[in-house]
mmCIF file of C-alpha atoms in Angstrom:
data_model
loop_
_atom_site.group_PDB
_atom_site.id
_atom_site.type_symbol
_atom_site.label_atom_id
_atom_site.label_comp_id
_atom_site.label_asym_id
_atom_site.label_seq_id
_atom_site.Cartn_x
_atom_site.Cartn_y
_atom_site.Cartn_z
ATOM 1 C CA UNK A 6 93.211 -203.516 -51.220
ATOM 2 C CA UNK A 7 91.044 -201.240 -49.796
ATOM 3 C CA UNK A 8 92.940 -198.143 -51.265
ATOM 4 C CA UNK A 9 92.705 -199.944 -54.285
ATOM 5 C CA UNK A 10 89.335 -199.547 -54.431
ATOM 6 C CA UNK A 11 88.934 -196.360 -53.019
ATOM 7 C CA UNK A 12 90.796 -195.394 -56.535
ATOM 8 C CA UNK A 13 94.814 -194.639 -55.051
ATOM 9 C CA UNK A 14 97.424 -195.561 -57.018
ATOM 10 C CA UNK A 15 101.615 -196.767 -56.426
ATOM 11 C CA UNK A 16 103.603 -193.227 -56.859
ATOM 12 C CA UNK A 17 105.558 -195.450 -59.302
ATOM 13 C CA UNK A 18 106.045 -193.409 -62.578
ATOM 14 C CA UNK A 19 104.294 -196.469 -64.331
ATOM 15 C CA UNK A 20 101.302 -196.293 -62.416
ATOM 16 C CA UNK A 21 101.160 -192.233 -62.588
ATOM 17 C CA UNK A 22 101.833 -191.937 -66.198
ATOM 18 C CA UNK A 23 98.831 -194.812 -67.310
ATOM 19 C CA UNK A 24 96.669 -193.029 -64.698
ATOM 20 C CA UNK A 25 97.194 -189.194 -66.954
ATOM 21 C CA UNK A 26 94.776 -190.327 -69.061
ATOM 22 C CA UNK A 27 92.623 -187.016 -70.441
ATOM 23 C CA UNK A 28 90.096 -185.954 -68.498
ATOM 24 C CA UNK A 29 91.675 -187.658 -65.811
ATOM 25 C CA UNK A 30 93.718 -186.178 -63.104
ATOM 26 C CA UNK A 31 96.400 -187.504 -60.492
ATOM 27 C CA UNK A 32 97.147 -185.572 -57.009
ATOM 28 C CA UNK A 33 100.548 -186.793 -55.669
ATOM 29 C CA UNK A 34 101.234 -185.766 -52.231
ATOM 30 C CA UNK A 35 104.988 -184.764 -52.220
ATOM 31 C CA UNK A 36 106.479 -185.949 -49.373
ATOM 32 C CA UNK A 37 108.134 -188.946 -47.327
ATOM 33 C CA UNK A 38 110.550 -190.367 -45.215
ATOM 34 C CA UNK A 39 113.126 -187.710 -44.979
ATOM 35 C CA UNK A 40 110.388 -185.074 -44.342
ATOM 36 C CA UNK A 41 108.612 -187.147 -42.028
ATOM 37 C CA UNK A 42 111.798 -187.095 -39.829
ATOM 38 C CA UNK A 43 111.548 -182.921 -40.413
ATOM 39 C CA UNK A 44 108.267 -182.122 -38.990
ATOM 40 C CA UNK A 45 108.139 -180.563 -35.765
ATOM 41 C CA UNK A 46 105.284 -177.921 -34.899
ATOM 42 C CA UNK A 47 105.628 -174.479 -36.396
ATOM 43 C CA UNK A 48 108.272 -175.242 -39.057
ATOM 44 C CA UNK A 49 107.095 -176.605 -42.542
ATOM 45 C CA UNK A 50 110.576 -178.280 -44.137
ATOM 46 C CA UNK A 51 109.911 -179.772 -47.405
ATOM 47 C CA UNK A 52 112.224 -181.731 -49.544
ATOM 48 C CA UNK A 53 111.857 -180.813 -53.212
ATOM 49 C CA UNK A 54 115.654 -179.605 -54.294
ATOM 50 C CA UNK A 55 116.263 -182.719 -55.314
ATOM 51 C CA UNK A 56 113.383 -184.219 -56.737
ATOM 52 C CA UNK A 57 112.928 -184.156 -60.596
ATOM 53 C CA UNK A 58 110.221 -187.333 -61.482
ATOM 54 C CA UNK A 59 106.890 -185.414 -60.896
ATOM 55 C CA UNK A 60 108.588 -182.485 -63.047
ATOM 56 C CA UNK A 61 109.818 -184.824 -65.950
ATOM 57 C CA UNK A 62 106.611 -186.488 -65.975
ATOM 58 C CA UNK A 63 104.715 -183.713 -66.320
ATOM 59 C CA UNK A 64 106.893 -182.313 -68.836
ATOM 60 C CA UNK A 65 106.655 -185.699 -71.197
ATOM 61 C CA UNK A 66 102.480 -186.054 -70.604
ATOM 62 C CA UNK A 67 101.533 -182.103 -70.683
ATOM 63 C CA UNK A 68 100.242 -182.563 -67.510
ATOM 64 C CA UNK A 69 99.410 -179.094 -65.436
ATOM 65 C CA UNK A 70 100.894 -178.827 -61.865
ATOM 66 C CA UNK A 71 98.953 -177.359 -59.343
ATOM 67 C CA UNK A 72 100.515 -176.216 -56.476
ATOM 68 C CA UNK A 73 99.065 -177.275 -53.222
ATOM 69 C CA UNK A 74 99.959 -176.324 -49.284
ATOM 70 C CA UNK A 75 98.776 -177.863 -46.117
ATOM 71 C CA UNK A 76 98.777 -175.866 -42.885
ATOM 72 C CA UNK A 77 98.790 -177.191 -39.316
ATOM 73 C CA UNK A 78 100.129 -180.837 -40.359
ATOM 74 C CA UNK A 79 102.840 -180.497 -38.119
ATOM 75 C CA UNK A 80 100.879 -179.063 -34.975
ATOM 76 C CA UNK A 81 98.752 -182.313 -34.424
ATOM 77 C CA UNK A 82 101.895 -184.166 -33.571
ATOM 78 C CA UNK A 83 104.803 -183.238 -31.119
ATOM 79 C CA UNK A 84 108.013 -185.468 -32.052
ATOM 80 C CA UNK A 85 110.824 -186.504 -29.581
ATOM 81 C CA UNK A 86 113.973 -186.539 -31.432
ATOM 82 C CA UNK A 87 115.668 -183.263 -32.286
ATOM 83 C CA UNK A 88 118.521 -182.427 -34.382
ATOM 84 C CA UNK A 89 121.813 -183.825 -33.286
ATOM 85 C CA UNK A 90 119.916 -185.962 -30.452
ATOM 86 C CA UNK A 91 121.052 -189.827 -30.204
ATOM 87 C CA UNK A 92 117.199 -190.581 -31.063
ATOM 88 C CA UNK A 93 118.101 -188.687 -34.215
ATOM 89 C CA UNK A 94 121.237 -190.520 -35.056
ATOM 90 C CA UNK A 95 119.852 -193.628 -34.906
ATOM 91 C CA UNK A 96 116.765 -192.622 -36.895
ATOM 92 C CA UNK A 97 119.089 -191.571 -40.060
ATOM 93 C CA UNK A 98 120.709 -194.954 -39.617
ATOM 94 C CA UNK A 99 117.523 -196.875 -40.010
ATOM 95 C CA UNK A 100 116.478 -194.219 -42.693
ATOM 96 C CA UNK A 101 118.946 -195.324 -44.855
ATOM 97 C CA UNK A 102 119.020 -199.272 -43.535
ATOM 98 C CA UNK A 103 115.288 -199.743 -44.072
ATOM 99 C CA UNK A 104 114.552 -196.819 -46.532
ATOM 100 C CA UNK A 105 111.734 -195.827 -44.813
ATOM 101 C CA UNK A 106 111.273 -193.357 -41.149
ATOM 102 C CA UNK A 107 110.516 -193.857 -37.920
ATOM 103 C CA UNK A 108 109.316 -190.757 -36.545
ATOM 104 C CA UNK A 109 109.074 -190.806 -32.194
ATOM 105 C CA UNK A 110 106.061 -188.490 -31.736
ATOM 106 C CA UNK A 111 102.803 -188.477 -29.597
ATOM 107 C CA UNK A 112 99.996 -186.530 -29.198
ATOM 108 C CA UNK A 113 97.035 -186.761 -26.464
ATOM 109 C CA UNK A 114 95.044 -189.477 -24.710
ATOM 110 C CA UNK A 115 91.544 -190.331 -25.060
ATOM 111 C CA UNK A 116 90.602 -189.050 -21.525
ATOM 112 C CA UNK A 117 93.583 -186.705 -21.139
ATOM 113 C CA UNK A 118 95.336 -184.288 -23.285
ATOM 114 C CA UNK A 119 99.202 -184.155 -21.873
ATOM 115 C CA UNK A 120 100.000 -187.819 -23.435
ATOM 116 C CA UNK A 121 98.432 -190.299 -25.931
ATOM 117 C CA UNK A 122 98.585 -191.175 -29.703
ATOM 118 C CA UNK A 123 96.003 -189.433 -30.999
ATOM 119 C CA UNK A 124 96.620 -186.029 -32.687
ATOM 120 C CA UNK A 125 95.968 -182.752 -31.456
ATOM 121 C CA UNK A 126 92.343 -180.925 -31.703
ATOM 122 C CA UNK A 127 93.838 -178.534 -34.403
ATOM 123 C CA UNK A 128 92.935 -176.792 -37.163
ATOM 124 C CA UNK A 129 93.832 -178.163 -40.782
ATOM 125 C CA UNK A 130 93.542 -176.438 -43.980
ATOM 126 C CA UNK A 131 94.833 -176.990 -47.445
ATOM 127 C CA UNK A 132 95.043 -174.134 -49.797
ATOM 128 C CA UNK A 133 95.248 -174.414 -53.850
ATOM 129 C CA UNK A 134 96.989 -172.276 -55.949
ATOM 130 C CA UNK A 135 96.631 -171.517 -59.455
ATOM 131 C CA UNK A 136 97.501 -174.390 -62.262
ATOM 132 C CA UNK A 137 100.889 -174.031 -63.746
ATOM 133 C CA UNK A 138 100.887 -174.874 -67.634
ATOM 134 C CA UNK A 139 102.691 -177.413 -68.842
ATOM 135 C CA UNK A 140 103.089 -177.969 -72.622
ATOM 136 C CA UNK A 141 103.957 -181.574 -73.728
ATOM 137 C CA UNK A 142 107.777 -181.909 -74.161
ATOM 138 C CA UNK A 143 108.311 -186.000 -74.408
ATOM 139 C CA UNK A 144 112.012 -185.424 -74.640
ATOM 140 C CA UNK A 145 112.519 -182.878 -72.035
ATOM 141 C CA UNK A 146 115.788 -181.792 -71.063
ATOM 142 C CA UNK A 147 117.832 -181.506 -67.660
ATOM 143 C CA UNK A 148 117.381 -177.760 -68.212
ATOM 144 C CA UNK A 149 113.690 -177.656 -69.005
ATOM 145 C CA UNK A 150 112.833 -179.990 -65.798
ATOM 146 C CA UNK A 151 114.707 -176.711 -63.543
ATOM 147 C CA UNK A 152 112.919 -174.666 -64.903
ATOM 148 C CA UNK A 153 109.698 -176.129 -64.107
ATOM 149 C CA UNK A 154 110.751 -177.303 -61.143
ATOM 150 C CA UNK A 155 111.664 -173.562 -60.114
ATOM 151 C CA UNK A 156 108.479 -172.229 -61.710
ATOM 152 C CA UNK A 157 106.608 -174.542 -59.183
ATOM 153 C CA UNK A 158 108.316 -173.449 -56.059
ATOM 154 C CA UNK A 159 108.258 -169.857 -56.502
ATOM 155 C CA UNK A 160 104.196 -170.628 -57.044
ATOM 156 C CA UNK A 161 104.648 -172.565 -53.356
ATOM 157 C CA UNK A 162 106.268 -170.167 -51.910
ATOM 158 C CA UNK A 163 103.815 -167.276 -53.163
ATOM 159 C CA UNK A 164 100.706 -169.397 -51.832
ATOM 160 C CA UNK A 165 103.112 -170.045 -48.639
ATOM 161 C CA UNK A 166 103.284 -166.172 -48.014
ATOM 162 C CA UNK A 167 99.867 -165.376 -49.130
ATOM 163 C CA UNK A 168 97.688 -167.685 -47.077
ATOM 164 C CA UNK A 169 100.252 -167.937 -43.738
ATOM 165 C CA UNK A 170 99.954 -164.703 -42.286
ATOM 166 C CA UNK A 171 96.011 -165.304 -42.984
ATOM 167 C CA UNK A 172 95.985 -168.453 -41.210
ATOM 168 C CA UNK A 173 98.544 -168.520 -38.171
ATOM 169 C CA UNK A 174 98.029 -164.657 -37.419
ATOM 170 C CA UNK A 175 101.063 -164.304 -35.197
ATOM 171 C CA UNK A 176 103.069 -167.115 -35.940
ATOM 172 C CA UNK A 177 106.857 -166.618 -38.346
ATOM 173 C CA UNK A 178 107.049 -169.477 -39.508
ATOM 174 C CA UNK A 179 108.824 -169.843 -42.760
ATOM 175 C CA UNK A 180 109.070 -172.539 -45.917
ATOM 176 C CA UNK A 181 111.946 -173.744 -45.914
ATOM 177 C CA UNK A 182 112.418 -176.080 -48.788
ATOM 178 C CA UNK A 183 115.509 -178.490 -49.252
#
């Protein structure tokens, strides 16, 4: 209710597409369950390979894309399951029981920082990169929703390597997208 009000919307295709109304714009935060059970500090693991709605939809309305990146979201958590652990196993099982993660992770205390569940005191910045355009195509085709879709994560990956090196001076990480 109270994200109602505060003007969010379902990421239901319904809901998106009645929302791109002009002058009006939408910000979907790409993301969930599977890449919730990815983020571990220093590596940035998003799952877009095989996503296609936000790409079709923008396609049929003529709606812009502008890519977006968010640094430091997976530094104010550590998580306890790793790759191939038993906490792992049983976290893909539930994954695809209850559709929805269950990421193990803590952070600090109130009074001390080695254990608690609040996040980490550290930085968080979101960069912007340039609007893709997007003419209207209602009837788009399998081959026109790659080619978006490819357009958008080569402009991810460019604001990726731009604005990394700029804000984790000495850290590798990489994008690695899936």
């Amino acid at each position: 209710e109270i994200g109602c009000r505060l003007g969010f919307i379902p990421a239901a295709r319904g809901a998106i597409k009645a929302a791109l109304r002009p002058g009006h714009a939408v910000i979907l935060v790409v993301g969930g369950a599977a890449e919730a059970l990815d983020t571990r500090p220093g590596e940035y693991v998003l799952t877009l390979a095989r996503r296609t709605g936000f790409f079709r939809l923008a396609l049929e309305t003529g709606a812009d894309l502008v890519p977006c990146f968010g640094f430091g979201e997976n530094d104010i958590f550590d998580t306890v399951s790793k790759p191939g652990s038993w906490a792992r196993r049983l976290q893909l099982k539930l994954y695809k029981i209850l559709s929805f993660s269950t990421p193990l992770f803590y952070g600090r205390g109130i009074f001390t920082y080695n254990f608690g569940l609040l996040p980490y005191r550290r930085p968080l910045t979101a960069v912007v990169g340039n609007p893709i355009r997007v003419e209207k195509t209602p009837d788009a085709t399998q081959e026109e929703v790659d080619a978006l879709k490819r357009r958008y994560i080569e402009a991810l990956r460019q604001l990726f390597a731009e604005w990394q090196p700029r804000l984790e001076p000495g850290r590798s990480a990489q994008l690695i997208i899936l």
